[in-house]
Short mmCIF file of C-alpha atoms in Angstrom, two decimals:
data_model
loop_
_atom_site.label_atom_id
_atom_site.label_comp_id
_atom_site.label_asym_id
_atom_site.label_seq_id
_atom_site.Cartn_x
_atom_site.Cartn_y
_atom_site.Cartn_z
CA MET A 21 -8.49 -0.14 28.52
CA SER A 22 -11.60 0.71 27.35
CA ALA A 23 -12.92 2.04 23.73
CA ALA A 24 -13.73 5.29 24.35
CA ALA A 25 -10.39 6.29 27.09
CA PRO A 26 -7.85 9.13 25.20
CA MET A 27 -4.50 7.62 23.84
CA THR A 28 -2.13 8.30 26.31
CA GLN A 29 0.91 6.98 28.28
CA ALA A 30 -0.21 4.00 30.40
CA ALA A 31 0.71 2.73 32.98
CA PRO A 32 1.36 -0.85 32.70
CA ALA A 33 -1.14 -1.76 34.66
CA GLU A 34 -3.93 -0.79 32.33
CA ARG A 35 -2.43 -3.01 29.25
CA ARG A 36 -4.54 -5.69 28.62
CA PRO A 37 -2.75 -8.84 29.53
CA ASP A 38 -3.69 -10.52 25.61
CA ARG A 39 -2.86 -7.64 23.60
CA TRP A 40 -0.30 -9.89 21.95
CA LEU A 41 -3.16 -12.71 21.23
CA ILE A 42 -4.99 -9.65 19.77
CA LEU A 43 -1.82 -8.62 17.43
CA ALA A 44 -1.49 -11.99 17.04
CA VAL A 45 -5.23 -12.52 15.25
CA ILE A 46 -4.97 -8.47 13.72
CA CYS A 47 -1.17 -9.44 11.79
CA LEU A 48 -3.38 -13.01 10.75
CA VAL A 49 -5.82 -10.67 9.28
CA GLN A 50 -3.55 -7.99 7.29
CA LEU A 51 -1.09 -11.23 5.51
CA VAL A 52 -4.87 -12.33 4.13
CA VAL A 53 -4.02 -9.19 1.84
CA ILE A 54 -0.72 -8.91 1.32
CA LEU A 55 -0.89 -12.34 0.50
CA ASP A 56 -3.79 -12.82 -1.97
CA ASN A 57 -1.85 -9.46 -3.97
CA THR A 58 1.89 -10.78 -4.78
CA VAL A 59 0.24 -14.52 -5.15
CA LEU A 60 -1.04 -13.29 -8.13
CA ASN A 61 1.14 -11.42 -9.77
CA VAL A 62 2.74 -14.54 -10.37
CA ALA A 63 -0.36 -16.38 -11.85
CA VAL A 64 -0.79 -13.94 -14.41
CA PRO A 65 0.70 -15.99 -17.42
CA SER A 66 -1.46 -19.12 -16.54
CA LEU A 67 -4.27 -16.66 -16.00
CA THR A 68 -3.82 -15.78 -19.44
CA LYS A 69 -3.64 -18.68 -20.88
CA GLU A 70 -6.59 -20.60 -18.82
CA LEU A 71 -8.66 -17.88 -19.64
CA GLY A 72 -8.49 -16.51 -22.51
CA ALA A 73 -7.76 -13.39 -20.96
CA THR A 74 -6.26 -10.74 -22.89
CA THR A 75 -3.98 -7.77 -21.74
CA ALA A 76 -6.08 -5.79 -21.48
CA GLN A 77 -8.35 -7.91 -19.17
CA THR A 78 -4.93 -9.01 -17.15
CA GLN A 79 -4.70 -5.51 -16.49
CA TRP A 80 -7.96 -5.30 -14.95
CA VAL A 81 -7.54 -8.21 -13.11
CA ILE A 82 -5.08 -6.80 -11.05
CA GLY A 83 -5.84 -2.95 -11.15
CA THR A 84 -9.59 -3.74 -10.63
CA TYR A 85 -8.05 -5.35 -7.05
CA SER A 86 -6.84 -1.51 -6.20
CA LEU A 87 -9.19 0.90 -7.62
CA ALA A 88 -12.01 -0.48 -5.56
CA GLN A 89 -9.46 -0.43 -2.91
CA ALA A 90 -8.91 2.58 -3.07
CA GLY A 91 -12.04 3.95 -3.85
CA MET A 92 -12.83 2.36 -1.22
CA LEU A 93 -10.58 3.12 1.72
CA ILE A 94 -11.64 6.51 3.22
CA ALA A 95 -15.60 5.04 3.74
CA ALA A 96 -14.99 2.64 5.16
CA GLY A 97 -11.92 3.63 8.18
CA GLY A 98 -15.25 6.27 8.68
CA LEU A 99 -17.68 2.35 8.89
CA ALA A 100 -15.45 1.28 11.66
CA ASP A 101 -14.74 4.90 13.01
CA ARG A 102 -18.91 5.36 13.30
CA TYR A 103 -19.93 1.36 13.30
CA GLY A 104 -16.79 -0.47 15.50
CA ARG A 105 -13.48 -1.72 13.82
CA LYS A 106 -14.73 -5.12 15.05
CA LEU A 107 -17.84 -5.81 12.76
CA VAL A 108 -16.49 -3.60 9.82
CA GLN A 109 -13.29 -5.86 9.95
CA MET A 110 -15.04 -8.74 10.25
CA ILE A 111 -17.90 -7.55 7.67
CA GLY A 112 -13.60 -7.32 5.94
CA LEU A 113 -13.69 -11.35 5.90
CA VAL A 114 -15.83 -12.03 4.35
CA LEU A 115 -16.37 -9.89 1.96
CA PHE A 116 -13.09 -10.94 1.02
CA GLY A 117 -13.66 -14.34 0.98
CA VAL A 118 -16.77 -14.74 -0.76
CA GLY A 119 -14.60 -13.08 -3.24
CA SER A 120 -12.07 -15.56 -3.13
CA LEU A 121 -14.63 -17.88 -3.87
CA GLY A 122 -15.71 -16.50 -6.63
CA GLY A 123 -12.47 -15.73 -8.68
CA ALA A 124 -11.23 -19.65 -8.00
CA LEU A 125 -15.38 -20.82 -9.59
CA ALA A 126 -14.92 -18.17 -12.60
CA SER A 127 -14.42 -19.01 -15.74
CA THR A 128 -14.80 -15.76 -17.64
CA PRO A 129 -12.31 -12.58 -17.22
CA GLY A 130 -15.55 -11.19 -16.47
CA GLN A 131 -16.32 -13.09 -13.48
CA LEU A 132 -12.63 -12.73 -12.08
CA ILE A 133 -12.35 -8.97 -12.36
CA ALA A 134 -16.08 -9.31 -10.77
CA ALA A 135 -14.25 -11.45 -7.67
CA ARG A 136 -11.63 -9.37 -7.25
CA ALA A 137 -13.77 -6.04 -7.04
CA GLY A 138 -15.78 -7.05 -3.86
CA MET A 139 -12.09 -9.21 -2.93
CA GLY A 140 -10.75 -4.72 -3.03
CA VAL A 141 -14.05 -4.26 -1.22
CA GLY A 142 -13.39 -6.52 1.55
CA GLY A 143 -10.20 -5.70 1.51
CA SER A 144 -9.68 -1.73 2.30
CA LEU A 145 -12.26 -3.01 5.23
CA LEU A 146 -9.47 -4.65 6.68
CA LEU A 147 -6.60 -2.24 6.01
CA ALA A 148 -8.65 0.65 7.31
CA THR A 149 -8.84 -0.95 10.35
CA THR A 150 -5.75 -2.52 11.13
CA ILE A 151 -3.93 0.39 12.17
CA ALA A 152 -6.94 1.04 13.98
CA LEU A 153 -7.18 -1.33 16.08
CA VAL A 154 -3.40 -1.35 16.83
CA VAL A 155 -3.28 2.22 18.33
CA ARG A 156 -6.03 1.25 20.42
CA THR A 157 -4.64 -2.04 21.77
CA PHE A 158 -1.27 -0.45 22.54
CA ASP A 159 -0.77 2.68 25.17
CA ALA A 160 1.58 5.09 23.14
CA GLU A 161 4.52 3.10 25.31
CA GLU A 162 3.91 0.22 23.06
CA GLN A 163 2.64 1.07 20.03
CA PRO A 164 5.77 1.74 17.95
CA LYS A 165 6.55 -2.80 18.53
CA ALA A 166 3.09 -3.50 17.66
CA LEU A 167 2.91 -0.96 14.24
CA GLY A 168 6.89 -2.65 13.44
CA ALA A 169 5.62 -6.53 14.28
CA CYS A 170 2.21 -5.15 12.01
CA MET A 171 4.30 -3.98 8.65
CA GLY A 172 7.00 -6.79 9.67
CA VAL A 173 4.83 -9.56 8.88
CA GLY A 174 2.76 -7.12 6.27
CA SER A 175 6.61 -8.24 4.69
CA LEU A 176 6.72 -11.02 5.80
CA GLY A 177 2.92 -11.84 3.22
CA PHE A 178 5.09 -9.96 0.75
CA ALA A 179 8.16 -12.75 0.25
CA LEU A 180 6.34 -15.62 0.89
CA GLY A 181 3.37 -14.18 -2.34
CA PRO A 182 5.60 -16.05 -4.75
CA ILE A 183 7.16 -19.13 -4.01
CA ILE A 184 3.56 -20.43 -2.24
CA GLY A 185 1.89 -18.79 -5.69
CA GLY A 186 4.89 -20.90 -7.44
CA ALA A 187 4.34 -24.19 -5.39
CA LEU A 188 0.09 -24.30 -6.11
CA LEU A 189 0.67 -23.10 -9.30
CA ALA A 190 3.25 -26.36 -10.02
CA HIS A 191 0.62 -28.37 -8.93
CA PHE A 192 -2.86 -27.12 -9.23
CA TRP A 193 -4.85 -24.66 -11.00
CA TRP A 194 -4.99 -21.18 -11.27
CA GLY A 195 -8.14 -21.24 -9.08
CA SER A 196 -6.09 -22.75 -6.00
CA ILE A 197 -4.62 -18.93 -5.65
CA PHE A 198 -7.78 -17.72 -4.37
CA ILE A 199 -8.73 -21.29 -2.75
CA VAL A 200 -5.88 -20.64 -0.45
CA ASN A 201 -7.54 -17.59 1.01
CA LEU A 202 -10.26 -19.21 2.41
CA PRO A 203 -9.14 -21.44 5.42
CA VAL A 204 -7.60 -18.12 6.13
CA CYS A 205 -10.41 -15.36 6.21
CA ALA A 206 -12.14 -18.69 8.37
CA LEU A 207 -9.33 -18.66 10.67
CA GLY A 208 -9.13 -15.05 10.72
CA LEU A 209 -13.08 -14.10 11.57
CA LEU A 210 -12.91 -16.55 14.54
CA ALA A 211 -10.71 -15.65 15.82
CA VAL A 212 -11.59 -11.48 14.99
CA ALA A 213 -14.99 -12.49 16.59
CA LYS A 214 -12.91 -14.16 19.94
CA PHE A 215 -10.08 -12.15 20.93
CA VAL A 216 -10.65 -8.35 19.20
CA PRO A 217 -12.34 -5.61 21.06
CA GLU A 218 -14.85 -3.34 19.54
CA SER A 219 -14.33 -0.60 19.58
CA LYS A 220 -15.31 2.38 17.97
CA ASP A 221 -16.22 6.27 17.97
CA PRO A 222 -18.38 7.31 21.13
CA GLN A 223 -20.21 10.19 20.45
CA GLY A 224 -21.97 8.52 17.62
CA GLU A 225 -22.18 10.84 14.92
CA ARG A 226 -24.73 10.60 12.37
CA PRO A 227 -23.35 8.27 8.66
CA ASP A 228 -21.74 10.73 6.24
CA LEU A 229 -23.10 9.03 3.48
CA LEU A 230 -22.74 12.10 0.71
CA GLY A 231 -18.69 12.68 1.96
CA ALA A 232 -18.79 9.34 1.63
CA LEU A 233 -20.32 8.72 -2.62
CA LEU A 234 -18.26 11.96 -3.04
CA SER A 235 -15.09 10.76 -1.65
CA ILE A 236 -15.69 6.88 -3.68
CA VAL A 237 -16.82 8.24 -6.80
CA GLY A 238 -14.08 11.30 -7.13
CA LEU A 239 -10.78 8.51 -5.65
CA VAL A 240 -11.87 6.15 -8.32
CA ALA A 241 -12.12 8.08 -11.17
CA VAL A 242 -8.70 9.89 -10.36
CA VAL A 243 -6.76 5.83 -9.96
CA TYR A 244 -8.89 4.32 -12.87
CA ALA A 245 -7.32 7.87 -14.95
CA ILE A 246 -4.04 6.81 -13.15
CA ILE A 247 -4.31 3.45 -14.53
CA GLN A 248 -5.81 4.05 -17.90
CA GLY A 249 -3.29 6.53 -18.57
CA PRO A 250 0.28 4.62 -20.19
CA GLY A 251 -2.36 3.32 -22.46
CA TYR A 252 -4.34 5.21 -23.87
CA GLY A 253 -2.01 9.04 -23.36
CA TRP A 254 -1.81 11.06 -20.91
CA THR A 255 -3.68 13.37 -23.42
CA SER A 256 -6.90 11.53 -24.12
CA ALA A 257 -10.01 11.57 -23.86
CA ARG A 258 -10.88 8.25 -21.62
CA THR A 259 -7.50 9.15 -19.49
CA LEU A 260 -9.29 13.12 -19.26
CA VAL A 261 -12.69 13.29 -18.35
CA PRO A 262 -12.30 10.49 -15.80
CA GLY A 263 -9.90 12.80 -14.36
CA ALA A 264 -11.78 15.35 -14.28
CA ILE A 265 -14.68 13.64 -13.15
CA GLY A 266 -12.71 12.51 -10.03
CA VAL A 267 -11.45 16.32 -9.53
CA VAL A 268 -14.82 17.62 -9.75
CA PHE A 269 -15.76 15.58 -6.25
CA LEU A 270 -12.91 15.12 -4.18
CA ALA A 271 -13.00 18.92 -4.20
CA ALA A 272 -16.24 18.85 -3.73
CA PHE A 273 -15.80 16.10 -1.69
CA ILE A 274 -13.25 19.07 0.35
CA LEU A 275 -15.52 21.55 -0.06
CA TRP A 276 -18.73 18.77 1.98
CA GLU A 277 -16.54 17.99 4.57
CA ARG A 278 -15.53 22.15 5.66
CA ARG A 279 -19.04 22.66 6.55
CA THR A 280 -20.64 19.62 7.56
CA PRO A 281 -20.80 18.85 11.05
CA HIS A 282 -20.31 15.21 10.86
CA PRO A 283 -17.81 15.05 8.64
CA LEU A 284 -16.11 11.52 7.57
CA LEU A 285 -13.10 13.49 7.39
CA ASP A 286 -12.09 16.56 9.07
CA MET A 287 -10.30 18.96 7.39
CA ALA A 288 -9.19 20.17 10.20
CA PHE A 289 -6.51 17.55 10.66
CA PHE A 290 -4.44 18.82 7.62
CA ARG A 291 -3.84 21.91 9.93
CA ASN A 292 -1.39 19.55 12.26
CA ALA A 293 2.13 19.96 10.08
CA ARG A 294 2.84 16.45 11.38
CA PHE A 295 0.29 15.57 9.59
CA ARG A 296 0.94 17.15 6.45
CA GLY A 297 4.49 15.74 6.91
CA ALA A 298 3.54 12.55 7.14
CA VAL A 299 1.73 12.01 4.40
CA SER A 300 2.21 13.92 2.01
CA GLY A 301 5.80 12.45 2.56
CA GLY A 302 3.96 8.78 2.57
CA VAL A 303 2.71 9.71 -1.14
CA LEU A 304 6.22 10.97 -2.47
CA VAL A 305 7.35 7.17 -0.91
CA SER A 306 4.66 5.26 -2.30
CA PHE A 307 5.07 7.05 -5.73
CA GLY A 308 8.92 5.96 -5.99
CA MET A 309 8.42 1.95 -4.34
CA GLY A 310 5.29 1.46 -6.20
CA GLY A 311 7.50 2.66 -9.60
CA SER A 312 10.11 0.75 -8.89
CA LEU A 313 9.54 -2.71 -7.35
CA PHE A 314 7.43 -2.19 -10.57
CA LEU A 315 9.93 -1.56 -12.62
CA LEU A 316 12.84 -3.98 -10.95
CA THR A 317 10.28 -7.17 -12.05
CA GLN A 318 11.32 -6.30 -15.49
CA HIS A 319 14.52 -6.22 -14.44
CA LEU A 320 14.78 -8.92 -13.14
CA GLN A 321 13.45 -10.96 -15.79
CA PHE A 322 13.78 -9.03 -18.95
CA VAL A 323 17.03 -7.69 -19.05
CA LEU A 324 18.80 -10.53 -16.47
CA GLY A 325 16.60 -13.24 -17.99
CA TYR A 326 14.99 -14.80 -14.68
CA GLY A 327 11.22 -16.87 -14.79
CA PRO A 328 8.75 -15.58 -13.04
CA LEU A 329 8.82 -17.45 -9.91
CA GLU A 330 12.57 -17.23 -9.58
CA ALA A 331 12.51 -13.13 -10.13
CA GLY A 332 10.30 -13.64 -7.37
CA LEU A 333 12.92 -14.87 -5.46
CA ARG A 334 14.98 -12.89 -6.05
CA THR A 335 13.29 -9.71 -4.25
CA ALA A 336 12.93 -12.12 -1.46
CA PRO A 337 16.08 -10.13 0.21
CA MET A 338 13.96 -7.08 0.79
CA ALA A 339 10.97 -8.03 2.45
CA LEU A 340 13.09 -10.59 4.51
CA THR A 341 15.69 -7.57 6.33
CA ILE A 342 11.90 -6.52 6.99
CA VAL A 343 10.57 -8.66 8.94
CA LEU A 344 14.56 -9.36 10.64
CA LEU A 345 14.70 -6.18 12.40
CA ASN A 346 11.17 -5.75 13.52
CA LEU A 347 9.93 -8.83 14.85
CA THR A 348 12.90 -9.26 16.69
CA GLY A 349 12.71 -5.09 18.20
CA LEU A 350 16.28 -4.45 16.25
CA GLY A 351 14.67 -1.80 14.32
CA MET A 352 13.07 -0.38 16.77
CA ARG A 353 16.04 -1.21 18.83
CA ILE A 354 17.58 1.51 16.86
CA THR A 355 15.26 4.12 16.59
CA SER A 356 14.23 4.21 19.25
CA LYS A 357 16.84 6.27 19.98
CA LEU A 358 16.24 8.37 17.13
CA PRO A 359 13.40 11.70 17.00
CA ALA A 360 10.38 10.88 14.54
CA PRO A 361 12.24 13.57 11.50
CA VAL A 362 15.49 11.79 11.70
CA ALA A 363 14.33 7.95 11.83
CA ILE A 364 12.25 9.17 9.33
CA ALA A 365 14.94 11.30 7.65
CA GLY A 366 17.98 7.69 7.79
CA GLY A 367 15.18 4.78 6.99
CA LEU A 368 14.28 7.18 3.20
CA SER A 369 17.57 8.31 2.37
CA LEU A 370 18.98 3.72 3.26
CA MET A 371 15.28 3.56 0.90
CA ALA A 372 16.65 6.01 -1.41
CA GLY A 373 19.79 4.61 -1.74
CA GLY A 374 18.72 0.91 -2.04
CA LEU A 375 17.09 1.61 -5.36
CA ALA A 376 20.23 4.54 -6.59
CA ALA A 377 22.73 0.80 -6.38
CA ILE A 378 20.05 -1.75 -7.84
CA ALA A 379 19.89 1.16 -10.42
CA VAL A 380 23.62 1.76 -11.00
CA LEU A 381 24.96 -1.86 -9.78
CA GLY A 382 22.04 -3.54 -11.32
CA ARG A 383 22.57 -1.89 -15.42
CA HIS A 384 24.83 -4.73 -15.94
CA GLY A 385 23.19 -7.63 -15.51
CA SER A 386 24.74 -8.53 -11.72
CA TYR A 387 22.06 -9.47 -8.59
CA PRO A 388 24.69 -9.10 -6.45
CA GLY A 389 24.34 -5.56 -6.57
CA ILE A 390 20.32 -5.88 -6.95
CA MET A 391 20.81 -7.72 -3.39
CA LEU A 392 22.51 -5.15 -1.54
CA GLY A 393 19.84 -2.45 -3.21
CA LEU A 394 17.61 -4.70 -1.85
CA LEU A 395 18.85 -5.15 1.96
CA LEU A 396 19.23 -1.64 2.09
CA MET A 397 15.69 -1.29 1.01
CA GLY A 398 14.69 -3.74 4.06
CA ALA A 399 16.14 -1.74 6.50
CA GLY A 400 15.29 1.35 5.65
CA VAL A 401 11.39 0.47 5.56
CA ALA A 402 11.91 -0.66 9.30
CA CYS A 403 13.28 1.92 10.69
CA ALA A 404 10.85 4.56 8.20
CA GLN A 405 7.32 2.91 8.15
CA PRO A 406 6.80 3.12 12.33
CA ALA A 407 7.60 5.77 12.20
CA MET A 408 5.48 7.95 10.41
CA ALA A 409 2.08 5.86 10.42
CA GLY A 410 2.80 6.74 13.90
CA SER A 411 3.34 10.43 13.71
CA VAL A 412 0.48 10.34 11.13
CA MET A 413 -1.96 8.41 13.87
CA SER A 414 -0.80 10.49 16.57
CA SER A 415 -1.68 13.57 15.08
CA ILE A 416 -5.30 13.05 15.42
CA PRO A 417 -8.15 12.51 17.69
CA PRO A 418 -7.85 8.61 19.00
CA GLU A 419 -11.94 7.38 18.33
CA LYS A 420 -11.03 8.49 15.03
CA ALA A 421 -8.03 6.55 14.14
CA GLY A 422 -10.71 3.65 11.79
CA VAL A 423 -10.62 7.32 9.28
CA GLY A 424 -7.01 7.80 10.08
CA SER A 425 -6.05 4.57 9.03
CA GLY A 426 -8.27 4.36 5.98
CA LEU A 427 -6.04 7.89 4.34
CA MET A 428 -2.81 6.53 5.07
CA GLY A 429 -4.27 3.22 2.77
CA THR A 430 -6.24 5.68 0.24
CA LEU A 431 -2.35 7.85 -0.46
CA SER A 432 -0.26 5.12 -0.27
CA GLU A 433 -2.82 3.17 -3.42
CA LEU A 434 -2.54 6.80 -5.02
CA GLY A 435 1.26 7.29 -4.92
CA ASN A 436 1.72 3.52 -5.32
CA SER A 437 -0.54 3.70 -8.73
CA LEU A 438 0.01 7.28 -9.71
CA GLY A 439 4.59 4.90 -9.84
CA VAL A 440 3.17 2.14 -11.53
CA ALA A 441 2.14 4.88 -15.03
CA VAL A 442 4.43 7.61 -14.30
CA LEU A 443 7.92 5.83 -13.79
CA GLY A 444 6.30 2.90 -16.80
CA ALA A 445 5.81 6.29 -19.36
CA VAL A 446 8.88 7.50 -18.43
CA LEU A 447 10.65 3.75 -19.36
CA THR A 448 8.55 3.10 -22.11
CA ALA A 449 9.24 7.45 -23.22
CA GLY A 450 12.79 6.55 -23.15
CA PHE A 451 13.09 3.25 -24.65
CA ALA A 452 10.95 4.02 -27.49
CA ALA A 453 13.78 6.85 -28.76
CA SER A 454 15.81 3.73 -28.52
CA LEU A 455 14.62 1.92 -30.51
CA PRO A 456 17.01 1.98 -33.66
CA THR A 457 15.65 3.50 -37.63
CA GLY A 458 13.02 1.53 -38.91
CA VAL A 459 12.00 -0.07 -35.54
CA PRO A 460 8.08 0.99 -34.90
CA LYS A 461 7.74 3.60 -31.30
CA ASP A 462 4.35 1.60 -30.22
CA ALA A 463 7.27 -1.57 -30.72
CA ALA A 464 9.17 -0.38 -26.97
CA ARG A 465 5.86 -1.41 -25.12
CA SER A 466 7.84 -4.23 -24.56
CA LEU A 467 11.45 -5.34 -24.30
CA PRO A 468 9.59 -9.61 -26.58
CA GLU A 469 7.66 -6.85 -29.34
CA ALA A 470 10.87 -4.63 -29.77
CA LEU A 471 13.71 -7.48 -30.32
CA ALA A 472 11.04 -9.92 -32.32
CA THR A 473 10.23 -6.48 -34.43
CA ALA A 474 13.73 -5.51 -34.90
CA GLY A 475 15.00 -8.89 -35.74
CA PRO A 476 18.57 -10.99 -34.21
CA ARG A 477 20.73 -7.53 -35.92
CA ASP A 478 19.64 -4.58 -34.07
CA ALA A 479 18.75 -6.61 -31.23
CA HIS A 480 22.06 -5.74 -29.38
CA GLN A 481 21.19 -2.67 -29.87
CA VAL A 482 17.68 -2.51 -28.27
CA ALA A 483 18.83 -4.54 -25.52
CA ASN A 484 20.82 -2.06 -24.10
CA GLY A 485 18.45 1.83 -24.93
CA PHE A 486 16.17 -0.59 -22.79
CA ALA A 487 18.82 -1.30 -19.97
CA ASP A 488 19.41 2.31 -20.07
CA SER A 489 15.73 3.61 -19.91
CA LEU A 490 14.89 1.07 -16.75
CA THR A 491 18.22 3.21 -15.24
CA SER A 492 17.46 6.13 -15.57
CA ALA A 493 13.43 4.97 -14.40
CA GLN A 494 14.77 3.18 -11.11
CA LEU A 495 16.96 7.32 -10.51
CA ILE A 496 13.56 8.82 -11.22
CA GLY A 497 12.21 6.50 -7.79
CA ALA A 498 15.40 6.90 -5.58
CA VAL A 499 14.87 10.41 -5.62
CA ALA A 500 11.44 10.52 -5.06
CA VAL A 501 11.70 9.27 -2.34
CA LEU A 502 14.92 10.66 -0.64
CA LEU A 503 12.57 14.23 -1.71
CA GLY A 504 9.65 12.60 0.09
CA GLY A 505 11.74 11.11 3.44
CA LEU A 506 13.43 15.17 3.54
CA LEU A 507 10.15 16.58 2.98
CA ALA A 508 8.78 14.23 5.79
CA ALA A 509 11.06 15.15 8.23
CA TRP A 510 10.66 18.01 7.55
CA LEU A 511 7.26 19.49 8.12
CA ILE A 512 8.02 16.63 10.90
CA GLY A 513 10.47 18.14 12.58
CA ARG A 514 8.80 21.98 12.95
CA VAL A 515 6.90 20.35 15.84
CA ALA A 516 8.72 18.07 16.76
CA ALA A 517 10.79 19.53 19.15
CA GLY A 518 8.83 19.77 22.55
CA ALA A 519 8.13 16.13 21.74
CA PRO A 520 10.01 13.07 23.77
CA ALA A 521 12.81 11.72 21.71
CA GLY A 522 12.86 7.90 20.08
CA GLY A 523 10.38 8.90 17.81
CA GLN A 524 7.45 7.34 19.78
CA VAL A 525 3.47 6.85 19.07
CA THR A 526 2.35 10.54 21.12
CA GLY A 527 -1.12 11.22 22.05
CA PRO A 528 -2.61 14.32 19.62
CA ALA A 529 -1.65 17.04 22.65
CA ASP A 530 1.92 16.43 21.45
CA ALA A 531 1.91 18.74 18.46
CA GLY A 532 2.05 21.97 20.21
CA PRO A 533 -0.56 23.93 20.69
CA SER A 534 -1.55 25.27 17.78
CA GLU A 535 -1.53 22.04 16.76
CA ALA A 536 -3.96 20.31 18.64
CA ARG A 537 -7.54 19.87 17.50
CA PRO A 538 -10.96 18.06 19.44
CA ALA A 539 -12.53 15.20 17.94
CA ALA A 540 -15.56 17.05 15.98
CA ALA A 541 -18.74 17.79 17.55
CA GLY A 542 -21.24 15.82 17.38
#
């Protein structure tokens, strides 16, 4: 299949014979990015001790990666479409490897933060090309299976990260969590160069440099404000000023994209109800999932008393369920019999039910209840994610696959950051209101600080107040996921009546006469 060919229901004879090998390479690249995120989570205490990092510096070691990644994803997708997805993925591997080496050699928190920023830029180039390469390699019939396998491998990285990180920290110095990326980056670079075919927009549009600049500044400023909000207050100047700057730049980006003949992100995509449904639902899902999983780590450590590695291991059932359902094909065999709106609504309802089970059944220290919730969440992700990704990628021209992939990643990062910030703020506010008389409200910043301030006499009341506030915040996350699923299913269902059943990825023309749109002129 040529790189410029339209995405159609190809006959088996037209399929690339090496497509599954290409998928394995793409999955390896994705694994690098996801593994690094979860490996770092268990290393925070070691970073604090060895580098003398403050709490704020430790937060920026983690936050800078997301900040750079979210800010660059749309621009990275545009670069991939114009100059080649294979080329951009190889550049991303090099940047990610160099950033990893810099992180391993860092001797100060500032150096580590800078290295993480470089890794975030490299990660954005990798994530912006992963789904794009899948939809350019596989035809419409096989795309859901390929997307499911890709997401299953990503979930495997989520599950293995804490285990690998804990093993490395038990035997080596903290920099080993970055060194481990180097051989994987090198192997991935060689494999991409040898096996992955090049594909790019055949129309060779001019680069939209102003659009890229506006999107990067706007997204970085907005995500920065979201990260700052819980610490400095949502009404403080340190939150409102960057937030306002971000909104202004994003508004300018939208206006510019509507006028330029060669837009980075064609605003006409949003006229497609399938596209709107998938991206709006995806934001709410990321909001609920990101925030609720952030709360779950505190639940496991502060309420149930597990250490960081033990807590990481106990989140594994969700990821392993996704891997089992996706890599065995069982999830696809079930969802392929359902229309895409039903698969999305059903999957996200399972996820919401899992989050609610964690909140309610785990409230009194029951890990079996939490495990049940994680299993439900894993089943829901395996059902909903491939259908939602397919709805986004099928509603835009295939030559714009990089921008579509980048937009999905951007909205996921924004939703995740908002979820952590907002649900974290809900937890803090509820916890502060529950503190005994005489305990300052500032102590609600963490349970250990509140317990130390309250003393043994009020320890039980403080612990119960934290658990109650945690449950309330987790239930809000569950509602957000449920609303996201219903919203996405409703919008996608409006144009799905004439589409084939099974939730399969279909071409842009399948969106209906009023929704289909050719690529931007150029």
